[in-house]
Amino acid sequence: MIGERPQPMRARGGRAGLAEGCRPRGGSRLRLAGRRGPTRTGDIPTVSASEEKAQLRRSPRRSVMAVCARLCGVGPARGCRRRGAQQKGTAGDSSEPDTDPEEGGGGGCGEAAAAEDDDAAEERIEGAALAESSPRGRAPLSLLDLPPELLVQIFGSLPGTDLPNLALVCSAFRRILRTDTIWRRRCKEEYGVCENLRKLEITGVSCRDVYAKRINPRVKSGRFMKILPDYEHMEYRDVYTCLLHRYRHILGLWQPDIGPYGGLLNVVVDGLFIIGWMYLPPHDPHVDDPMRVKPLFRIHLMERKSATVECMYGHKGPHSGHIQIVKKDEFSTKCNQTDHHRMSGGRQEEFRTWLREEWGRTLEDIFHEHMQELILMKFIYTSQYDNCLTYRRIYLPPRSAIDLIKPGLFKGTYGSHGLEIVMLSFHGKKAKGTKITGDPNIPAGQQTVEIDLAHPIQLPDIENLSNFSELSRIVLEVQEQVRREQQQEEEEGGLEKEHQPQAQEEEEEQPQPGPSQREAGRGAEEEAVAQGSPPASCPFVLPGGIASRNEDYPRTCRACFYGTGLIAGHGFTSPERTPGVFVLFDDDRFGFIWLELQSFSLYSRIKDSFQNADAPSQEAFDEMLKNIQLLTS
């Protein structure tokens, strides 16, 4: 049109010619820039490696484009595609300037960028060509180039939670992760599964394992082949994903919510099962006997992709149950067939059976009327739950180098209430005994005893020790001393609050003690406790008038400290702390003398090992103690 500037003619080497310059025609072979002479469409000659080397020496720019076309088929470099189109448009005239009218001829930014692209592309492609032509040139190995058996070993050492993400990388990794050896190793290292799915004809197992693992309650054999599910067609991957990993949050120690009675549940991986074992104290008053265990539920794979929960409560064998994980530190169980808990003889037969299991005797053997009432009350209260319970996680207490003895779980005598489970933990200059199982007077979760490690008691000689009045006088003197110290601390605390700003300024000016000074202070505390302790072979006898369920207590002690014990009326009414004496016999036994009740409790350590029960920190353990105490306050 009139007034418009005429547009320059677009060269054939522009963008329109890119597809023609680099893409093959008439077959898989490509037209090479270094080849001259008439050719027919579909009959494109090829160039050998030796010819490519010669072209690279004669004309590096042309050969680079040819190598690019042969390697990738479409020419990944922009400059390569442009030069190929230009060569086609100029009929092979290599003397034509390498310019692109579309991007302007003024040597601006577009030309500089194109030059940079050309140089970078040439360097990459020339390096690839030289590496391919060199006899020693070899690309670096990738992970897929490793032998499959080596990849199986590598993948088997990774945590099982990382393997699903690894399967998303590529199909080759996904195929390798189907190897059952990988998942068998994860089941063994993470959960301790040692059983072989292919060799379950195991004999010589204990009666406890047979009782816990057998499917048919009428089968008494120890052979697993006929009484377990068809594990020969099951994979360890299913065991890991559908059983172990799915129910990993319920492994560890738990306290059931059974009103004031509580309890101790240990959920463990037992073979190819997850079993919840209820730990019961030995029969009263045999405090040194081992704990009794009873299975409440179990989880296993009846089918490849589905885990089955079975209730083990009652006397008719396993039956349908359900587990619901409420939150991280809480879960609940439910029995779907409570009729399996009933007996043909009615409630009387159930009570007699429960009494033999719980107390190891009949009701006629218990002559104390108050004790009979307590036993009957516990049976009525606990049997109404029918194994439909809520459990809350508990931790074992952390251990410190300055602890008097190793903390942990102990079983102790509590008069007419029988044996109960207590957790002993240390908190600086104090030690606490928290009830894991309880009774209507002091329910589970409450702090039954508290020991003041800063106030050791020097017992009188063996002749005066048998006199209850002499022991009571010594304890009451220490009690008065503790009361005065507490009152003084409260008064000083009030003064400190008034002068708190000034005290903070002085603390900032004074240098803080280093680690060595703190260790020295801790050592001084240990030395003070040791100096106040009696000799390791100090004789010990109970004063006259002190009642004890177990007369077979140790006759020597290592240390005695002032402490308080919690007493209350029925239903945890009018609770109060009364003075007493903590007696350390050895590393596994201690006692407590209740002065007001004039009774003695003997405690013996529970030596069973518990997995997945250690507290992650002292703060987490303290929080756990506070929570279980609030539930029964």
XYZ file of C-alpha atoms in Angstrom:
633
model
C 0.000 0.000 0.000
C 0.978 3.662 -0.462
C 2.990 5.065 2.423
C 4.153 1.722 3.832
C 7.753 0.648 3.916
C 8.355 -2.411 1.741
C 9.032 -5.531 3.814
C 12.338 -7.339 3.165
C 12.094 -10.770 1.678
C 12.333 -13.547 4.292
C 15.236 -15.876 3.675
C 14.582 -19.565 3.362
C 16.841 -20.094 6.349
C 14.379 -18.401 8.741
C 11.999 -20.022 11.167
C 9.842 -21.404 8.449
C 12.667 -23.586 7.296
C 13.573 -25.126 10.630
C 11.498 -28.238 10.230
C 12.908 -28.844 6.801
C 16.517 -28.206 7.769
C 16.798 -30.613 10.719
C 14.027 -33.175 10.503
C 14.457 -36.354 8.422
C 12.530 -36.977 5.240
C 11.403 -40.260 3.876
C 12.846 -42.452 6.587
C 14.941 -42.593 9.740
C 18.147 -41.394 8.122
C 18.989 -37.676 8.069
C 20.400 -35.344 5.467
C 23.899 -34.238 6.490
C 25.281 -30.778 5.752
C 28.663 -32.069 4.698
C 27.242 -34.256 1.879
C 27.014 -32.710 -1.631
C 25.461 -33.874 -4.819
C 21.924 -34.505 -5.978
C 19.848 -36.835 -3.887
C 16.335 -38.171 -4.080
C 13.717 -37.773 -1.407
C 13.696 -40.892 0.722
C 17.169 -41.954 -0.430
C 19.382 -40.081 2.020
C 22.976 -41.332 2.254
C 24.643 -42.018 5.586
C 28.032 -40.989 6.903
C 30.366 -43.282 8.794
C 32.275 -42.371 11.941
C 35.561 -41.922 10.038
C 33.913 -39.518 7.597
C 32.450 -37.572 10.501
C 35.955 -37.159 11.951
C 37.238 -35.871 8.614
C 34.358 -33.416 8.350
C 35.024 -32.277 11.887
C 38.634 -31.484 10.946
C 37.695 -29.754 7.652
C 34.678 -27.748 8.793
C 33.912 -27.944 12.479
C 30.745 -25.815 12.233
C 29.148 -28.007 9.573
C 30.178 -31.236 11.288
C 28.794 -30.071 14.602
C 25.339 -29.637 13.063
C 25.583 -33.041 11.446
C 26.540 -34.732 14.711
C 23.641 -32.968 16.445
C 21.210 -34.198 13.833
C 22.496 -37.732 14.076
C 22.384 -37.757 17.936
C 19.005 -36.157 18.589
C 17.173 -36.200 15.275
C 15.742 -32.693 15.634
C 18.753 -30.548 16.543
C 18.368 -29.333 20.143
C 20.549 -26.232 19.627
C 18.933 -23.158 18.126
C 21.999 -22.233 16.150
C 22.227 -25.747 14.748
C 18.662 -25.593 13.426
C 19.215 -22.141 11.909
C 22.407 -23.114 10.132
C 20.784 -26.244 8.781
C 17.937 -24.240 7.318
C 20.321 -21.678 5.853
C 22.369 -24.375 4.188
C 19.263 -25.799 2.602
C 18.092 -22.341 1.442
C 21.480 -21.418 -0.105
C 21.984 -24.776 -1.843
C 25.089 -25.569 0.112
C 26.900 -22.233 -0.377
C 29.025 -22.127 2.751
C 30.417 -18.680 1.907
C 27.102 -16.902 2.713
C 27.174 -14.896 5.966
C 25.508 -16.598 8.906
C 22.839 -13.971 9.600
C 19.146 -14.110 10.267
C 17.123 -11.225 8.744
C 14.331 -11.852 11.220
C 16.492 -10.895 14.168
C 17.939 -7.774 12.556
C 21.347 -7.048 11.167
C 22.479 -4.316 13.483
C 24.460 -6.572 15.843
C 22.004 -6.023 18.726
C 20.996 -8.216 21.646
C 19.349 -10.816 19.480
C 22.546 -11.381 17.492
C 24.668 -11.609 20.645
C 22.285 -14.113 22.209
C 22.306 -16.182 19.042
C 26.109 -16.157 19.013
C 26.208 -17.332 22.627
C 23.714 -20.103 21.839
C 25.827 -21.168 18.885
C 29.036 -21.307 20.888
C 27.452 -23.210 23.815
C 25.754 -25.659 21.485
C 28.940 -26.249 19.552
C 30.896 -26.937 22.715
C 28.322 -29.414 24.021
C 27.858 -31.255 20.769
C 31.556 -31.307 19.884
C 32.343 -32.698 23.343
C 29.721 -35.403 22.898
C 31.075 -36.272 19.465
C 34.633 -36.539 20.717
C 33.568 -38.632 23.703
C 31.680 -40.993 21.415
C 34.484 -41.274 18.908
C 37.191 -41.743 21.540
C 37.828 -45.387 22.481
C 38.272 -44.394 26.096
C 35.275 -42.030 26.246
C 32.425 -43.447 28.353
C 29.419 -41.810 29.949
C 29.198 -42.036 33.780
C 27.205 -44.938 35.179
C 23.714 -44.257 36.533
C 21.979 -46.125 39.357
C 20.079 -48.191 36.809
C 23.367 -49.537 35.403
C 24.086 -51.362 38.685
C 23.321 -55.072 38.926
C 19.797 -55.833 40.250
C 21.129 -57.811 43.202
C 23.164 -54.774 44.306
C 20.093 -52.539 44.040
C 18.195 -55.016 46.210
C 20.856 -54.660 48.905
C 20.797 -50.861 48.649
C 17.006 -50.587 48.767
C 16.815 -53.093 51.613
C 18.967 -50.842 53.808
C 16.584 -47.889 53.476
C 13.732 -47.274 55.942
C 10.494 -48.854 54.865
C 8.721 -45.498 54.908
C 11.021 -44.244 52.116
C 10.440 -47.141 49.732
C 7.033 -46.011 48.367
C 8.577 -42.703 47.228
C 11.460 -44.616 45.661
C 8.964 -46.678 43.628
C 7.699 -43.464 42.004
C 11.077 -42.735 40.393
C 10.792 -45.154 37.472
C 9.333 -48.487 36.454
C 12.685 -50.237 36.949
C 12.802 -49.221 40.624
C 9.186 -50.271 40.998
C 9.972 -53.744 39.664
C 12.979 -54.138 41.956
C 10.930 -53.096 44.997
C 8.666 -56.085 44.390
C 11.508 -58.291 45.609
C 10.367 -59.896 48.852
C 13.909 -59.970 50.258
C 13.816 -56.179 50.681
C 10.621 -56.235 52.734
C 11.699 -59.229 54.788
C 14.795 -57.289 55.840
C 12.688 -54.265 56.783
C 10.318 -56.451 58.848
C 13.276 -57.951 60.713
C 15.295 -54.781 61.334
C 12.406 -52.452 62.183
C 10.034 -54.825 63.985
C 12.078 -57.898 64.902
C 10.166 -60.381 62.737
C 12.353 -63.486 62.494
C 9.781 -66.023 61.283
C 10.040 -67.335 57.736
C 6.810 -67.220 55.750
C 7.938 -70.234 53.749
C 9.012 -72.422 56.688
C 6.360 -72.407 59.384
C 6.564 -76.069 60.381
C 8.163 -75.074 63.681
C 8.014 -77.416 66.651
C 9.014 -77.087 70.261
C 7.403 -73.691 70.888
C 6.205 -72.733 74.337
C 2.619 -73.158 75.499
C 2.299 -69.376 75.720
C 3.149 -68.971 72.031
C 0.775 -71.731 70.996
C -2.020 -70.204 73.053
C -1.410 -66.755 71.613
C -0.924 -67.745 67.987
C -3.203 -70.654 67.312
C -6.295 -69.967 65.215
C -8.447 -72.893 66.304
C -8.747 -72.996 70.127
C -9.350 -76.761 70.054
C -5.950 -77.432 68.475
C -3.236 -78.071 71.073
C -0.443 -78.952 68.668
C 2.729 -76.920 68.414
C 2.921 -77.304 64.633
C 2.115 -74.115 62.776
C 1.435 -75.472 59.286
C -2.178 -76.503 59.879
C -3.261 -73.881 62.391
C -1.940 -70.651 60.869
C -3.244 -68.904 57.744
C -1.816 -69.712 54.325
C 1.368 -67.694 54.656
C 3.077 -69.566 51.813
C 1.231 -67.365 49.325
C 1.730 -64.175 51.303
C 4.493 -61.615 50.833
C 6.576 -59.729 53.359
C 5.533 -56.531 51.660
C 1.934 -57.241 52.721
C 3.064 -58.038 56.267
C 4.954 -54.754 56.437
C 2.415 -52.431 54.849
C -0.895 -53.970 55.997
C 0.108 -55.085 59.501
C 3.328 -53.725 60.993
C 3.373 -50.217 59.535
C -0.374 -49.735 59.825
C -0.491 -50.563 63.560
C 2.927 -49.207 64.531
C 1.333 -46.451 66.651
C -0.065 -48.924 69.213
C 3.252 -50.600 70.026
C 4.529 -49.932 73.555
C 3.146 -49.621 77.100
C -0.429 -48.532 77.833
C -2.695 -48.024 80.813
C -6.331 -49.082 80.356
C -9.069 -46.824 81.626
C -10.771 -49.196 84.102
C -11.849 -46.689 86.701
C -9.644 -46.803 89.817
C -8.060 -50.168 88.951
C -6.036 -49.301 85.856
C -3.625 -51.869 84.501
C -0.535 -52.458 82.376
C -0.794 -53.429 78.703
C 2.238 -54.192 76.540
C 1.635 -54.281 72.767
C 4.441 -56.080 70.932
C 5.259 -57.700 67.614
C 5.233 -61.424 68.387
C 6.241 -63.396 65.306
C 3.768 -62.597 62.545
C 1.297 -61.166 65.060
C 0.788 -57.940 66.982
C -0.397 -59.006 70.444
C -1.614 -56.977 73.380
C -0.443 -58.645 76.610
C -2.004 -57.606 79.906
C 0.586 -57.791 82.705
C -0.831 -58.906 86.041
C 1.002 -58.970 89.394
C 1.748 -62.356 90.968
C -0.595 -63.763 93.567
C -0.542 -62.046 96.932
C 1.765 -61.931 98.832
C 4.504 -63.457 96.619
C 5.980 -60.169 95.497
C 9.206 -61.694 94.165
C 7.405 -64.037 91.738
C 7.390 -63.146 88.025
C 4.521 -61.266 86.435
C 1.572 -63.083 84.909
C 0.656 -62.301 81.296
C -2.673 -62.675 79.557
C -3.452 -61.862 75.883
C -6.316 -59.405 75.353
C -6.211 -59.040 71.563
C -4.116 -59.911 68.542
C -3.776 -58.647 64.975
C -2.588 -60.707 62.010
C -3.117 -61.190 58.279
C -5.779 -63.709 57.384
C -5.733 -62.390 53.816
C -2.986 -60.732 51.819
C -4.286 -57.170 51.917
C -6.377 -57.124 55.085
C -5.401 -57.323 58.777
C -7.768 -59.102 61.174
C -8.313 -58.025 64.800
C -9.339 -60.745 67.234
C -10.430 -60.455 70.856
C -8.700 -62.955 73.147
C -10.768 -62.187 76.250
C -12.886 -64.977 77.699
C -12.554 -68.746 77.577
C -13.899 -69.713 74.128
C -10.905 -68.764 72.045
C -10.267 -65.901 69.612
C -13.237 -64.070 68.139
C -13.991 -60.929 66.165
C -12.771 -57.602 67.536
C -12.007 -54.061 66.468
C -9.271 -51.495 67.181
C -9.657 -47.768 66.673
C -6.675 -45.435 66.939
C -8.214 -42.319 68.476
C -5.055 -40.205 68.378
C -1.303 -40.609 68.656
C -1.190 -41.643 72.324
C -4.625 -43.186 72.668
C -6.537 -46.099 71.133
C -9.577 -48.208 71.976
C -10.588 -51.856 71.599
C -14.025 -53.334 71.086
C -15.261 -56.919 71.164
C -17.825 -57.771 68.493
C -18.855 -61.088 70.080
C -19.238 -60.573 73.822
C -21.183 -63.831 74.094
C -17.785 -65.571 73.902
C -17.031 -64.120 77.351
C -19.966 -65.856 79.000
C -19.801 -69.286 80.648
C -22.435 -71.975 80.751
C -22.510 -71.879 84.554
C -23.478 -68.206 84.650
C -21.924 -65.403 86.680
C -21.051 -67.652 89.604
C -18.823 -69.836 87.448
C -17.276 -66.765 85.868
C -16.538 -65.312 89.308
C -14.929 -68.515 90.599
C -12.770 -68.768 87.482
C -11.754 -65.110 87.744
C -10.943 -65.517 91.451
C -8.615 -68.436 90.792
C -6.803 -66.468 88.068
C -6.670 -63.164 89.980
C -5.934 -64.370 93.510
C -4.974 -68.031 93.142
C -7.531 -69.122 95.735
C -11.244 -69.579 96.340
C -13.551 -67.222 98.196
C -13.791 -69.701 101.080
C -10.039 -69.429 101.604
C -10.324 -65.672 102.219
C -11.525 -65.304 105.793
C -11.309 -61.499 106.014
C -14.786 -60.114 105.333
C -13.551 -56.696 104.176
C -11.186 -58.374 101.740
C -14.052 -60.442 100.309
C -16.047 -57.279 99.685
C -13.140 -55.640 97.882
C -12.612 -58.688 95.661
C -16.298 -58.968 94.743
C -16.445 -55.239 94.005
C -13.473 -55.454 91.639
C -14.980 -58.390 89.731
C -18.309 -56.620 89.216
C -16.621 -53.408 88.124
C -14.058 -54.873 85.709
C -16.250 -57.541 84.096
C -18.759 -54.983 82.812
C -16.246 -53.631 80.285
C -16.056 -56.897 78.270
C -12.667 -55.849 76.854
C -14.165 -52.668 75.352
C -11.532 -50.311 76.744
C -9.625 -47.127 76.065
C -5.846 -47.142 76.519
C -3.474 -44.231 77.138
C 0.257 -44.413 76.501
C 2.714 -44.494 79.372
C 6.507 -44.260 79.281
C 9.240 -45.837 81.315
C 11.062 -43.202 83.400
C 14.352 -41.875 81.978
C 17.513 -42.731 83.859
C 20.135 -40.324 85.187
C 23.642 -40.921 86.509
C 22.744 -39.489 89.929
C 19.677 -41.709 90.483
C 19.740 -43.725 93.678
C 18.819 -46.908 91.800
C 17.586 -47.667 88.322
C 14.020 -46.341 87.919
C 11.296 -48.547 86.499
C 8.258 -50.655 87.348
C 7.832 -52.446 90.682
C 5.158 -54.674 92.172
C 4.247 -53.974 95.798
C 1.969 -55.184 98.583
C -1.039 -53.071 99.574
C -2.742 -54.965 102.373
C -6.242 -56.187 101.582
C -6.012 -54.806 98.046
C -3.325 -57.329 97.132
C -0.341 -56.605 94.886
C -0.234 -53.497 92.716
C 2.136 -52.070 90.098
C 4.054 -48.872 90.913
C 6.393 -46.802 88.736
C 9.448 -45.399 90.548
C 10.964 -42.251 89.010
C 13.528 -39.677 90.151
C 13.122 -35.905 89.942
C 16.188 -34.163 91.306
C 16.150 -34.401 95.114
C 12.858 -36.286 95.156
C 11.661 -39.715 94.047
C 8.050 -40.545 93.217
C 6.095 -43.772 93.193
C 3.098 -43.541 90.821
C 0.403 -46.206 90.752
C -0.101 -47.988 87.441
C -2.744 -50.234 88.995
C -4.870 -48.952 91.844
C -7.762 -49.616 94.189
C -10.934 -47.806 95.372
C -8.968 -45.927 98.022
C -5.973 -44.717 95.969
C -6.796 -45.066 92.245
C -4.337 -45.703 89.441
C -2.386 -42.650 88.330
C -1.997 -41.163 91.810
C 1.343 -40.657 93.535
C 1.339 -43.255 96.274
C 4.736 -42.416 97.867
C 7.175 -39.514 97.683
C 10.771 -39.808 98.922
C 12.820 -36.831 100.056
C 16.389 -37.762 99.089
C 17.735 -34.632 100.788
C 16.709 -35.951 104.236
C 18.273 -39.342 104.967
C 17.305 -41.074 108.207
C 19.855 -42.698 110.464
C 18.124 -45.724 111.957
C 18.834 -46.647 115.580
C 20.680 -49.816 116.475
C 18.987 -53.156 116.080
C 17.791 -53.238 119.690
C 16.062 -49.861 119.597
C 14.874 -50.352 116.005
C 12.356 -52.962 117.093
C 10.657 -50.275 119.206
C 8.009 -48.522 117.111
C 7.963 -45.468 119.392
C 11.678 -44.834 118.832
C 11.319 -45.027 115.051
C 8.237 -42.803 115.150
C 10.112 -40.179 117.198
C 12.962 -40.033 114.670
C 10.597 -39.707 111.705
C 8.499 -36.989 113.341
C 11.618 -34.949 114.085
C 12.614 -35.091 110.452
C 9.063 -34.163 109.468
C 9.227 -31.043 111.633
C 12.582 -30.123 110.116
C 11.159 -30.481 106.609
C 8.170 -28.329 107.552
C 10.431 -25.526 108.861
C 12.570 -25.647 105.710
C 9.516 -25.423 103.480
C 8.190 -22.487 105.475
C 11.543 -20.737 105.204
C 11.662 -21.320 101.457
C 8.199 -19.833 101.065
C 9.226 -16.716 103.018
C 12.402 -16.351 100.995
C 10.381 -16.843 97.837
C 8.165 -13.922 98.790
C 11.189 -11.709 99.381
C 12.724 -12.777 96.098
C 9.587 -11.702 94.237
C 9.853 -8.228 95.803
C 13.527 -7.853 94.814
C 13.292 -9.764 91.565
C 14.368 -6.889 89.239
C 17.480 -6.229 91.303
C 18.322 -9.947 91.474
C 18.060 -10.276 87.712
C 20.527 -7.433 87.209
C 23.002 -9.048 89.606
C 22.672 -12.405 87.828
C 23.447 -10.784 84.505
C 26.623 -9.252 85.932
C 27.849 -12.505 87.501
C 29.373 -15.158 85.191
C 27.318 -18.311 84.663
C 28.760 -21.643 85.876
C 30.319 -23.773 83.202
C 29.684 -27.471 82.514
C 32.520 -28.551 84.783
C 31.102 -26.516 87.672
C 27.653 -28.004 87.158
C 29.108 -31.507 87.181
C 30.964 -30.669 90.380
C 27.718 -29.523 91.984
C 26.010 -32.715 90.940
C 28.878 -34.735 92.391
C 28.518 -32.844 95.658
C 24.852 -33.842 95.834
C 25.785 -37.473 95.285
C 28.417 -37.240 97.984
C 25.946 -35.662 100.425
C 23.477 -38.465 99.859
C 26.197 -41.056 100.225
C 27.445 -39.538 103.482
C 23.989 -39.678 105.004
C 23.468 -43.303 103.982
C 24.095 -46.135 106.420
C 26.573 -48.889 105.599
C 25.594 -51.362 102.881
C 25.241 -54.174 105.449
C 23.158 -52.226 107.959
C 20.816 -54.665 109.739
C 17.089 -54.062 109.493
C 14.027 -55.450 111.282
C 10.471 -54.211 111.303
C 9.434 -52.539 114.565
C 6.899 -54.309 116.677
C 3.297 -53.556 115.800
C 3.979 -52.985 112.063
C 1.787 -55.244 109.918
C 3.310 -56.809 106.809
C 1.749 -59.047 104.161
C 5.137 -60.578 103.453
C 7.372 -61.607 106.335
C 10.112 -62.698 103.960
C 11.624 -59.225 103.591
C 15.411 -58.566 103.475
C 17.165 -58.255 106.820
C 19.760 -55.721 105.659
C 19.317 -52.311 104.020
C 21.549 -49.803 102.225
C 19.803 -46.486 102.946
C 16.728 -44.939 104.563
C 15.061 -41.621 103.691
C 12.167 -39.590 104.915
C 9.055 -39.838 102.772
C 5.313 -39.393 102.672
C 2.575 -41.810 101.666
C -0.878 -40.987 100.280
C -3.889 -42.373 102.171
C -7.589 -41.744 101.560
C -11.034 -43.087 102.290
C -13.124 -45.249 99.975
C -13.701 -43.499 96.674
C -10.550 -41.394 97.092
C -12.184 -39.213 99.720
C -10.229 -36.969 102.111
C -6.774 -37.749 100.655
C -3.761 -36.689 102.731
C -0.034 -37.328 102.823
C 1.318 -38.950 105.983
C 4.957 -39.433 107.093
C 6.831 -42.658 106.526
C 10.230 -44.241 105.933
C 11.619 -45.299 102.572
C 13.945 -48.299 103.008
C 16.316 -49.223 100.169
C 17.321 -52.889 100.391
C 19.149 -53.391 97.079
C 18.953 -52.441 93.425
C 15.735 -54.414 92.892
C 13.849 -54.096 96.188
C 12.712 -51.330 98.520
C 10.085 -50.872 101.204
C 7.939 -48.188 102.786
C 6.778 -47.968 106.412
C 3.413 -46.219 106.800
C 3.564 -44.754 110.308
C -0.099 -43.772 110.591
C -1.353 -47.080 109.186
C 1.377 -49.011 111.033
C 1.944 -51.179 107.989
C 4.807 -52.094 105.697
C 4.812 -52.406 101.883
C 7.506 -54.386 100.098
C 8.283 -53.628 96.439
C 10.162 -55.824 93.963
C 11.334 -54.846 90.485
C 9.514 -56.084 87.376
C 12.353 -57.550 85.331
C 10.474 -58.011 82.060
C 11.891 -56.080 79.128
C 9.581 -53.625 77.349
C 10.208 -52.313 73.847
C 8.977 -49.006 72.396
C 8.411 -47.757 75.974
C 11.255 -45.292 76.630
C 10.277 -41.672 77.198
C 11.530 -39.354 74.432
C 12.531 -36.746 77.046
C 12.193 -35.853 80.713
C 9.605 -33.224 79.795
C 7.474 -35.793 77.942
C 7.636 -38.151 80.920
C 6.623 -35.427 83.373
C 3.724 -34.477 81.118
C 2.608 -38.123 81.007
C 2.643 -38.359 84.823
C 0.583 -35.205 85.107
C -1.993 -36.406 82.580
C -2.622 -39.813 84.172
C -2.885 -38.174 87.590
C -5.496 -35.680 86.385
C -7.661 -38.473 84.996
C -8.318 -39.889 88.476
C -8.134 -36.715 90.574
